[in-house]
XYZ file of C-alpha atoms in Angstrom:
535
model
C 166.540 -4.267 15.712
C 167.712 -6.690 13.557
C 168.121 -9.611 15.734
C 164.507 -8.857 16.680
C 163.204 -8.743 12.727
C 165.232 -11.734 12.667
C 163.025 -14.126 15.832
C 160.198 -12.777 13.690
C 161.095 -14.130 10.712
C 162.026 -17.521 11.987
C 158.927 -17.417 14.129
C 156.897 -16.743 11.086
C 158.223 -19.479 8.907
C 157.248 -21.756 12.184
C 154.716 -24.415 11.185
C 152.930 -24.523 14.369
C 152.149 -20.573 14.415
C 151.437 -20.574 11.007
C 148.641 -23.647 11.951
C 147.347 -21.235 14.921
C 147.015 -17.979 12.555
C 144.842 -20.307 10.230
C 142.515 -21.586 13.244
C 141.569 -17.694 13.932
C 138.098 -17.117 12.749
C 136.991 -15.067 10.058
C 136.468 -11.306 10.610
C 134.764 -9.202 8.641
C 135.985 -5.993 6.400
C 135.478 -3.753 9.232
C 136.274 -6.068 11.828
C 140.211 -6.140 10.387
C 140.389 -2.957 9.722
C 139.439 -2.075 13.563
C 141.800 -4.569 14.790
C 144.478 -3.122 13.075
C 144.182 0.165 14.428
C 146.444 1.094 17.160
C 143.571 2.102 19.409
C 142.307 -1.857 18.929
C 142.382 -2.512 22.708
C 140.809 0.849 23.719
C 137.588 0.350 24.173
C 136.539 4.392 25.804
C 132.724 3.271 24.261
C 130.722 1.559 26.449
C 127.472 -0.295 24.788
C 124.535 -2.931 26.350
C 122.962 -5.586 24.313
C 119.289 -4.049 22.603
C 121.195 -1.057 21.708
C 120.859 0.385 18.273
C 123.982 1.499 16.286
C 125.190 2.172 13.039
C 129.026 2.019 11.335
C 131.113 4.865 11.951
C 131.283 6.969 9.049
C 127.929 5.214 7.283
C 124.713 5.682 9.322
C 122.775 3.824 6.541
C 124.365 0.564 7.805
C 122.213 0.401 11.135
C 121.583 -3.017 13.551
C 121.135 -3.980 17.035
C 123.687 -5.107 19.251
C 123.514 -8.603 20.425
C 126.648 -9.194 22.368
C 129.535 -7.433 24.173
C 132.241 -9.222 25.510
C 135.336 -10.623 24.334
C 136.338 -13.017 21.457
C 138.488 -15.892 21.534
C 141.700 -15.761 19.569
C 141.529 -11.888 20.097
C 142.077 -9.340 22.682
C 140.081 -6.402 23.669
C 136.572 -6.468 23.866
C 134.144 -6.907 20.664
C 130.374 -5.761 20.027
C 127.959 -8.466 18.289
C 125.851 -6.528 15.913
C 122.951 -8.164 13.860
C 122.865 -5.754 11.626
C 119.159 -4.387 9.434
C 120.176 -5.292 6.046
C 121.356 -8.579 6.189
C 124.621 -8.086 4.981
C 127.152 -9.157 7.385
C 129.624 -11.864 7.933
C 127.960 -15.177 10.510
C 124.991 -16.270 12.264
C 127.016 -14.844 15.720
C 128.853 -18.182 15.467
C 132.617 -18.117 15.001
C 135.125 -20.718 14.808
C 132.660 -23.159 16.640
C 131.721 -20.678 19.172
C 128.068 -19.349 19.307
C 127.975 -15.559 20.812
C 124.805 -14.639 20.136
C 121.805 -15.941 17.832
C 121.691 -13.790 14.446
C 118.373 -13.060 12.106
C 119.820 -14.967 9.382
C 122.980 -17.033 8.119
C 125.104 -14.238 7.104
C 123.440 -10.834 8.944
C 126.087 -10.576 12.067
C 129.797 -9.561 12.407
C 131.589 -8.831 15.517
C 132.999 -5.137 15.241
C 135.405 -3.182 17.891
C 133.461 -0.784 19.714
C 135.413 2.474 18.094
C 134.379 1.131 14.658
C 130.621 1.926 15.842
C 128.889 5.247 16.445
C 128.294 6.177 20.063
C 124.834 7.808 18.904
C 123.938 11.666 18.829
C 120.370 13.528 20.494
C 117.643 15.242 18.720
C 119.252 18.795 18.464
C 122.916 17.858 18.003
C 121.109 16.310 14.605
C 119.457 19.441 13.890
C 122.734 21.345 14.213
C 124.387 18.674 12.072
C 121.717 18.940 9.205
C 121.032 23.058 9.652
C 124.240 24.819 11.209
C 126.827 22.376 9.717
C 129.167 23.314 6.355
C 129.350 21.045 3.608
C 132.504 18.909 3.534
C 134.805 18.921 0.657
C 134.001 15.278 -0.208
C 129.713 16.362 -0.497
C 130.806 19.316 -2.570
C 132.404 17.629 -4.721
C 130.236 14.826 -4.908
C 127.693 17.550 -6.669
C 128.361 17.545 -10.214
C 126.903 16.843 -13.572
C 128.331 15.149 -16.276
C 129.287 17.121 -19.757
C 128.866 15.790 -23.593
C 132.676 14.374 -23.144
C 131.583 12.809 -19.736
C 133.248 14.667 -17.838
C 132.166 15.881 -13.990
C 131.091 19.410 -13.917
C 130.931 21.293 -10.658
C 127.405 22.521 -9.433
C 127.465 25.790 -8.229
C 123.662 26.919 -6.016
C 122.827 30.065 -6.888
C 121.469 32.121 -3.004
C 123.044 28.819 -1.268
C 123.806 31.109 1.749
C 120.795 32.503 1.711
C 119.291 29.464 1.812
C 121.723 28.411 4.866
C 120.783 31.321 6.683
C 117.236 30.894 6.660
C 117.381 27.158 7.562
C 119.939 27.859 10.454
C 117.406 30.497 12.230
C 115.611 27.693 13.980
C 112.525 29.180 15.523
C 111.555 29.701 11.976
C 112.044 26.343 11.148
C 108.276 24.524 10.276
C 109.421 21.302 8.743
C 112.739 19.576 9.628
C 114.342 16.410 7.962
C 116.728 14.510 10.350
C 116.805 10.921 8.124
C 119.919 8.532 8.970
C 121.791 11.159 11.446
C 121.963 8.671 14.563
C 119.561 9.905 16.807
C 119.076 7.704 19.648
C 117.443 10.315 22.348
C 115.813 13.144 22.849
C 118.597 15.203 24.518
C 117.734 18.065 27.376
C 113.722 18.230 26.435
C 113.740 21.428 27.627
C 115.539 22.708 24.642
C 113.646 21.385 22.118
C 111.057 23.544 23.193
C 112.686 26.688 23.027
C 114.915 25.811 19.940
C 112.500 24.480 17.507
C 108.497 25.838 18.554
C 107.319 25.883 15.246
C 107.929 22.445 13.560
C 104.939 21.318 11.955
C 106.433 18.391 10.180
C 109.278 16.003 11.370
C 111.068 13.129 9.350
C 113.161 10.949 11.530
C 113.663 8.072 9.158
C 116.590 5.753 9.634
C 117.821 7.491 13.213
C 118.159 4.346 16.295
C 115.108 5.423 18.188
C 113.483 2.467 19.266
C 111.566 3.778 23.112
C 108.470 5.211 22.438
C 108.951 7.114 25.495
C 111.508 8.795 23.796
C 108.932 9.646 20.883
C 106.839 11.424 23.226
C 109.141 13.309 25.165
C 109.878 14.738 21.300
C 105.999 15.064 20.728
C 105.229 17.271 24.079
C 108.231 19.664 23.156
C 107.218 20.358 19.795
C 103.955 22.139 20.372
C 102.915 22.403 16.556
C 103.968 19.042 15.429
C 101.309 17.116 13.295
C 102.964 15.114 11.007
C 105.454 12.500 12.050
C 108.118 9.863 9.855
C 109.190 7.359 12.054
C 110.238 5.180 9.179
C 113.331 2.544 9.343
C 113.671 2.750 13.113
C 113.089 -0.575 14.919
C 110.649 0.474 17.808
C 109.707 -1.713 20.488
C 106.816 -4.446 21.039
C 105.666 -2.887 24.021
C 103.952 0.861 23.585
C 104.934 2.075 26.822
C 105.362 5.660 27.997
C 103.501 7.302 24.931
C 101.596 10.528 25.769
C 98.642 11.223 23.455
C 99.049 12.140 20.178
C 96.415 14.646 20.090
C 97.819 16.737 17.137
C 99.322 13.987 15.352
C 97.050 13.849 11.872
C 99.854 11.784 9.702
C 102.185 9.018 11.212
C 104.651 7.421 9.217
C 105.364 3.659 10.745
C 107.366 1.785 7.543
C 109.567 -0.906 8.243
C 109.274 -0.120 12.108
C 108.891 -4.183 12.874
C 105.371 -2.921 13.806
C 102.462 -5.317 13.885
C 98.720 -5.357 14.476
C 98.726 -6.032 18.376
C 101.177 -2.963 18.432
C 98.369 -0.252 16.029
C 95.683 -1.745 18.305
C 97.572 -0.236 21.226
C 98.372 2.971 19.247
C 94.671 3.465 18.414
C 93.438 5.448 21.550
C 96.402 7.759 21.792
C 95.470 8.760 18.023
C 92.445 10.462 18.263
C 92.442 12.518 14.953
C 94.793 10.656 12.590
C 93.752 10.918 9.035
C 96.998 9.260 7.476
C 98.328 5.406 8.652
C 101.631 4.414 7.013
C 102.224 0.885 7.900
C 104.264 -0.171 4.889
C 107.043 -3.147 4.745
C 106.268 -4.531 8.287
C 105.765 -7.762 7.427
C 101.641 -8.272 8.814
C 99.909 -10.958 7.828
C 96.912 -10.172 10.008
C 94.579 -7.882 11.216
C 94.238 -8.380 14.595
C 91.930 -6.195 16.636
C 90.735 -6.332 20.145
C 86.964 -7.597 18.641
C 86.103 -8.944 15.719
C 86.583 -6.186 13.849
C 88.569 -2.869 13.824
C 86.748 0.199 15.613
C 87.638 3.526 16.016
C 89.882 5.149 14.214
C 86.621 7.875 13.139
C 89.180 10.254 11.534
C 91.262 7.212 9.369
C 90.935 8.463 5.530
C 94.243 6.745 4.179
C 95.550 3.254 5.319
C 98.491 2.221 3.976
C 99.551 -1.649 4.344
C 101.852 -2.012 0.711
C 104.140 -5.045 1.141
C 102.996 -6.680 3.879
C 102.071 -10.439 3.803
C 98.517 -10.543 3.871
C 96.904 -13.347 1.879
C 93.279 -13.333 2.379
C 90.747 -10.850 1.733
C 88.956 -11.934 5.318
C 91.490 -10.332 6.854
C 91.221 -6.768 4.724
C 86.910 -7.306 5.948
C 87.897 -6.362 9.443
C 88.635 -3.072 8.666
C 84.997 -2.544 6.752
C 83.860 -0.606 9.858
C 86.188 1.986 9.462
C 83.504 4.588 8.201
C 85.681 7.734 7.300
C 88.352 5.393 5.010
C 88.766 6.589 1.569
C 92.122 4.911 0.402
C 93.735 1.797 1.659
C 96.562 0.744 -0.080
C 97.549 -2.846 -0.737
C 100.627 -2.842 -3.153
C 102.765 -6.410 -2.898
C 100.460 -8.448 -0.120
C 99.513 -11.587 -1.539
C 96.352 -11.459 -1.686
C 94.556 -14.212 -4.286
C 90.690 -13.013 -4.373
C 88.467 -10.384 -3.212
C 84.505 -10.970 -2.909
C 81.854 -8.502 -1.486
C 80.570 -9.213 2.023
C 77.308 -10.810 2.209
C 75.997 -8.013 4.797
C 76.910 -4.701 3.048
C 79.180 -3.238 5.483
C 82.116 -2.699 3.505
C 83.261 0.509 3.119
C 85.843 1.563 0.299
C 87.943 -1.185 0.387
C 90.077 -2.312 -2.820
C 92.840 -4.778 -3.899
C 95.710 -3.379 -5.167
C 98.778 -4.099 -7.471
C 101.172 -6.407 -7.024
C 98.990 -9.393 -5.622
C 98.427 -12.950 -7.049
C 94.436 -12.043 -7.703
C 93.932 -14.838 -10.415
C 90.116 -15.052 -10.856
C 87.525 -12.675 -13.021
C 85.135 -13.460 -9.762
C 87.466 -11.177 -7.923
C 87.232 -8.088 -10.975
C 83.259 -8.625 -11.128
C 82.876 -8.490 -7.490
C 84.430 -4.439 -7.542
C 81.325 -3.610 -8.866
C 79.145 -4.005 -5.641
C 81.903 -1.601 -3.939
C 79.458 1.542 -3.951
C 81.949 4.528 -3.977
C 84.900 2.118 -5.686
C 86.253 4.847 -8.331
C 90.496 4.645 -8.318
C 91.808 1.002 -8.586
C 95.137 -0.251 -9.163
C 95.059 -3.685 -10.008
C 98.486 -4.276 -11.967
C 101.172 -7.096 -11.789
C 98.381 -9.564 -10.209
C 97.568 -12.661 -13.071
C 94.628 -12.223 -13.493
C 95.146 -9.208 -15.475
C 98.610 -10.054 -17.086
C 97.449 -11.612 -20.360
C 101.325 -12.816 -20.493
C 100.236 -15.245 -16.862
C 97.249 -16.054 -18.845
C 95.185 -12.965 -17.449
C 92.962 -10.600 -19.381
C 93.638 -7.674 -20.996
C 93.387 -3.978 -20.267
C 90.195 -3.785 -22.661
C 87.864 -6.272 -20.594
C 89.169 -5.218 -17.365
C 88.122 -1.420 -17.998
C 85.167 -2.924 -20.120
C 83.898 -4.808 -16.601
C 84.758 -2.364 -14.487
C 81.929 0.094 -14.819
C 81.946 2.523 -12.115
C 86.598 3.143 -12.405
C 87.534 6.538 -13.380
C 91.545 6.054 -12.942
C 92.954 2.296 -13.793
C 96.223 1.909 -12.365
C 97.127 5.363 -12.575
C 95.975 6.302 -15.795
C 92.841 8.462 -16.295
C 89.800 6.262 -18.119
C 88.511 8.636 -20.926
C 85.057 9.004 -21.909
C 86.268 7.394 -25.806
C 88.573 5.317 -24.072
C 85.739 3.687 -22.391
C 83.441 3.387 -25.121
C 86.242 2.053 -27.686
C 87.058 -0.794 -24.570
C 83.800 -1.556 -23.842
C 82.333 -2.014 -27.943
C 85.536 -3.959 -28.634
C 84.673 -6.474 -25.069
C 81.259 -7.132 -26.420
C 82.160 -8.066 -30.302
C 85.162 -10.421 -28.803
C 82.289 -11.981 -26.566
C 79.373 -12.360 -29.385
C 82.429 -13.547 -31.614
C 83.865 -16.191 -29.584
C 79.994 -17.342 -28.347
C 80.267 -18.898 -31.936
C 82.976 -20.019 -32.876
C 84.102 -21.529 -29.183
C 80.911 -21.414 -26.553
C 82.779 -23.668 -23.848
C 85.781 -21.581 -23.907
C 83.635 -18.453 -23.902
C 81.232 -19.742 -20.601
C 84.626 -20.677 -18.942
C 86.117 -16.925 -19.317
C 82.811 -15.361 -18.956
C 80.926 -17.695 -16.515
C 77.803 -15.407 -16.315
C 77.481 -14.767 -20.005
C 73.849 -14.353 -20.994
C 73.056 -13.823 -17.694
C 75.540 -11.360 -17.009
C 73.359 -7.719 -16.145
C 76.655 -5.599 -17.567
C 77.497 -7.483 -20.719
C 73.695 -7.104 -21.729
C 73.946 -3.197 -20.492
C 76.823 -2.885 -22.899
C 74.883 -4.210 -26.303
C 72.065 -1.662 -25.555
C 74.255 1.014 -24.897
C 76.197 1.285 -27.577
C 73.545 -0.661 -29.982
C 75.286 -3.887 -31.243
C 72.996 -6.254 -32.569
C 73.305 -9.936 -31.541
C 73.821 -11.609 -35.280
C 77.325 -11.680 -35.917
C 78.258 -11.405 -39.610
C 78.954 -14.462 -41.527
C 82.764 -15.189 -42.130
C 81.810 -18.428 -44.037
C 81.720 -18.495 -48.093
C 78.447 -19.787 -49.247
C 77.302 -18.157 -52.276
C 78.025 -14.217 -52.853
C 75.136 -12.811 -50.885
C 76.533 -14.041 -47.989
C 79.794 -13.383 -48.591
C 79.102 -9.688 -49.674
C 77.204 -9.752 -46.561
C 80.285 -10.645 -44.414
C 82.390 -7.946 -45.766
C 83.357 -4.559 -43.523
C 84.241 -1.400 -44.932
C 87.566 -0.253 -44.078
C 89.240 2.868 -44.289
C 93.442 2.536 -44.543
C 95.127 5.991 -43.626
C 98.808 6.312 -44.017
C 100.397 7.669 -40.911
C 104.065 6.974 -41.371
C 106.802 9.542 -41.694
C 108.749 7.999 -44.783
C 105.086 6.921 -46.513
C 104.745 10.253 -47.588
C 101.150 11.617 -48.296
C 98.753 9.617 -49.494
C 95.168 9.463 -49.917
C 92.899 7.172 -47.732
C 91.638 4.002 -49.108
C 88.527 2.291 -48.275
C 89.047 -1.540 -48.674
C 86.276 -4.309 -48.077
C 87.867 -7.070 -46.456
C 86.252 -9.950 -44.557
C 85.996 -10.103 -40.432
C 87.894 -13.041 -40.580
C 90.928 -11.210 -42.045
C 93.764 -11.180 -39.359
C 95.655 -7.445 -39.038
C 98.583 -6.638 -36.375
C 99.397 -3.283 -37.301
C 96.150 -1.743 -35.152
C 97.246 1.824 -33.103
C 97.052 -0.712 -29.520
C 98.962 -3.476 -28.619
C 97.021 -6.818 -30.047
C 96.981 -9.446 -27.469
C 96.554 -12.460 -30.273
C 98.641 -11.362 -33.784
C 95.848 -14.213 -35.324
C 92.767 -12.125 -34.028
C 90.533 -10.949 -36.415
C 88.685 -7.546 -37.500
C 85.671 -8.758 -35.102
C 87.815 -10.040 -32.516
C 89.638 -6.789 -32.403
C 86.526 -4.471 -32.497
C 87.064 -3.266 -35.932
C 83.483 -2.973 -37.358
C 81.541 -1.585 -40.214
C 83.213 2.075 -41.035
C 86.155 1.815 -39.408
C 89.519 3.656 -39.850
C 93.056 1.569 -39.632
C 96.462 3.789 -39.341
C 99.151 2.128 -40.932
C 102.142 3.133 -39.782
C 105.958 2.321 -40.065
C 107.134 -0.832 -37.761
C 109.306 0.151 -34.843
């Protein structure tokens, strides 16, 4: 033994071998610790390129195999893996040597084959999620964390009753089977008789990718209607899919799914009421005509962060006549208009777009039945990106009930829409091209004239210019101050006249302009300012 540790050694300390071991290429975390496993040159796991896998021991980590086949430099065999989220080691080139072609610069690694999970079928996952014990490492990952920061055990109170019930499986209605590996279906036969009465199934992050496979699922669960095929990478070609004749919500988000691919889906849908087609990178609508038929039963369409850019594209689906919400969160959309021939249905922008243009907010009006918009994080209504505020977008809008997710109040409305028109009649004065530029239809403009009859604002605007004390008197508003602060203590209100031109930043809303006067502000005639502390 020693003579042998000493021809190591020596053979280490060689120059030559120590230039080799530097020309080996780059493996990645996984990679080495696979290859230093004493089962390194097993290789009992057999898989084919197209195949999806995840890491053993993390079935978050998921990608596609690209390669199989051995590596130079090392021995055994080695699986190419572009794996989902981009975080790998290479392109599939090492040292010089291309294996396969990768998604990006840095999304592939070449992995032993017993460092990657051989898959599991539909009811193995079941009895994984529903029969299975909690391991020592989940238990104890449930804590909480005391005043001294210190991890507290959580303890379920009926936790076996709970078991119990979820393990009796012909009682099971809804079933949740996220990142578990599921690649198959299993003996479809047993599905059947195992599980008759799920209603609603979530297979989110599994390594289905056949749709053939999603059927056989479909036809052996008899009461199935709702179905989360979220985060696995199905195929291009809808092949082998029965009809969905039950199916009423399917879940399709970050599937790789595109237009061409719904198109085919549409006939073997025929009462869907809920489309998920989130994070699937479409930039089009692409339907068979012109525009998108069928779907009679469609209420909610949801396309949030995609990449579509113009509004044409959102027009195609103005013939779907039963559509009540379509959701359009992070596109990148820049405008919306009104179709010259009335056929739009319900169709809205929503948040998270690069709308820039008041053209775009006017033009929701014409949408007959428009009454829940979220139109947030888009420029034109980020006064920060030069947008408008939340006071002249309500104020235009005059048909909204909920703005971005908050409920528009009758006094909300009113307060909004008095304020909009004395900023308008204000600024008319004192800066008429700026005014026509941000208000292009201004004395032409049907709402803006609706608004000063409704609420009964004349059109002089008091005189903020001293010439002689009539006037002046004339100019002044009567203000009430009310103490509101904790540490003011209690104090009677005072009524102050003041001049509209005075500037004021400590107003109960968030002043766009700290140099904005009373009138710019909407503070008129008997109004009431809280002053309270600064925070």
């Amino acid at each position: 033994k020693k003579r042998h540790f000493r021809t190591l050694r020596s053979s280490l300390r060689s120059p030559t071998l120590r230039k080799q071991l530097r020309k080996l290429p780059p493996l990645h975390q996984e990679e080495e610790e696979v290859a230093n496993s004493p089962a390194a040159n097993m290789s009992s796991i057999s898989f084919k390129v197209g195949q999806r896998v995840h890491s053993v021991g993390d079935p978050r980590r998921i990608g596609t195999v690209k390669y199989v086949g051995t590596v130079e430099g090392y021995s055994g065999s080695w699986v190419g893996v572009d794996w989902d989220n981009g975080e790998g080691k290479h392109d599939g080139t090492v040292n010089g040597v291309r294996y396969f072609q990768a998604r990006s610069d840095r999304s592939a690694s070449l992995v032993r084959p017993q460092n990657l999970s051989a898959s599991i079928s539909f009811l193995e996952a079941l009895c994984i999620r529903y029969k299975g014990q909690s391991t020592k490492e989940e238990e104890e990952e449930m804590y909480v964390l005391s005043g001294k920061n210190r991890r507290v055990p959580v303890e379920f109170l009926g936790k076996e009753k709970i078991q119990d019930k979820l393990s009796r499986f012909d009682e099971l209605t809804n079933a949740s089977l996220s990142f578990l590996g599921v690649s198959t279906p299993g003996s479809s036969e047993d599905i059947s008789s195992t599980v008759p009465n799920i209603k609603e199934l979530d297979l989110t992050g599994n390594l289905l990718s056949e749709w053939k496979d999603i059927g056989i699922i479909y036809e052996q669960l008899p009461c199935l209607t709702a179905l989360n095929l979220s985060h696995n990478l199905m195929s291009d070609v809808v092949t082998g899919l029965p009809q969905l004749s039950r199916i009423r919500v399917l879940v399709l988000n970050c599937t790789g799914i595109k237009w061409t691919q719904v198109e085919e889906l549409k006939p073997l849908l025929p009462v869907i009421e809920e489309l998920h087609l989130m994070g699937n990178g479409i930039c089009e609508i692409k339907p068979t005509s012109s525009i998108v038929q069928g779907f009679e039963t469609l209420r909610l369409l949801n396309l949030e962060d995609n990449c579509i850019a113009e509004w044409a594209e959102i027009l195609k689906l103005s013939m779907l006549t039963s559509l009540e919400h379509l959701q359009l969160n992070k596109n990148k959309l820049k405008s919306v208009f009104y179709p010259d021939d009335d056929t739009s249905n319900v169709l809205f922008p929503s948040a998270s777009n690069n709308i820039e243009d008041l053209a775009s907010i006017d033009s929701l009006n014409l949408f007959p039945n428009l009454m829940d918009i979220r139109i947030s994080e888009n420029p034109i209504t980020e006064p920060a990106r030069g947008g408008i505020p939340r006071f002249v977008l309500l104020a235009r809008l005059s048909k909204v009930e909920m703005l971005n997710g908050s409920e528009v109040r009758v006094r909300d409305r009113k307060e909004c829409e008095i304020r909009y028109v004395r900023l308008v009649m204000s600024q008319l004065h004192d800066k008429p091209d700026e005014i026509k530029k941000l208000h292009p239809r201004i004395g032409f403009d049907r709402r803006f004239s609706e608004l000063k009859r409704l609420h009964g604002i004349e059109d002089e605007r008091p005189s903020t210019v001293a010439a002689g004390p009539q006037k002046m008197a004339a100019g002044l508003l009567s203000v009430t101050l009310k103490c509101v602060g904790a540490s003011m203590g209690e104090k009677d209100p005072i009524t102050k006249k003041l001049p509209a031109s005075t500037t004021s930043s400590p107003l109960p809303q968030l002043l766009d302009e700290e140099m904005a006067s009373l009138v710019d502000v909407g503070v008129g005639n008997g109004s009431t300012i809280l002053v309270d502390e600064e925070s």
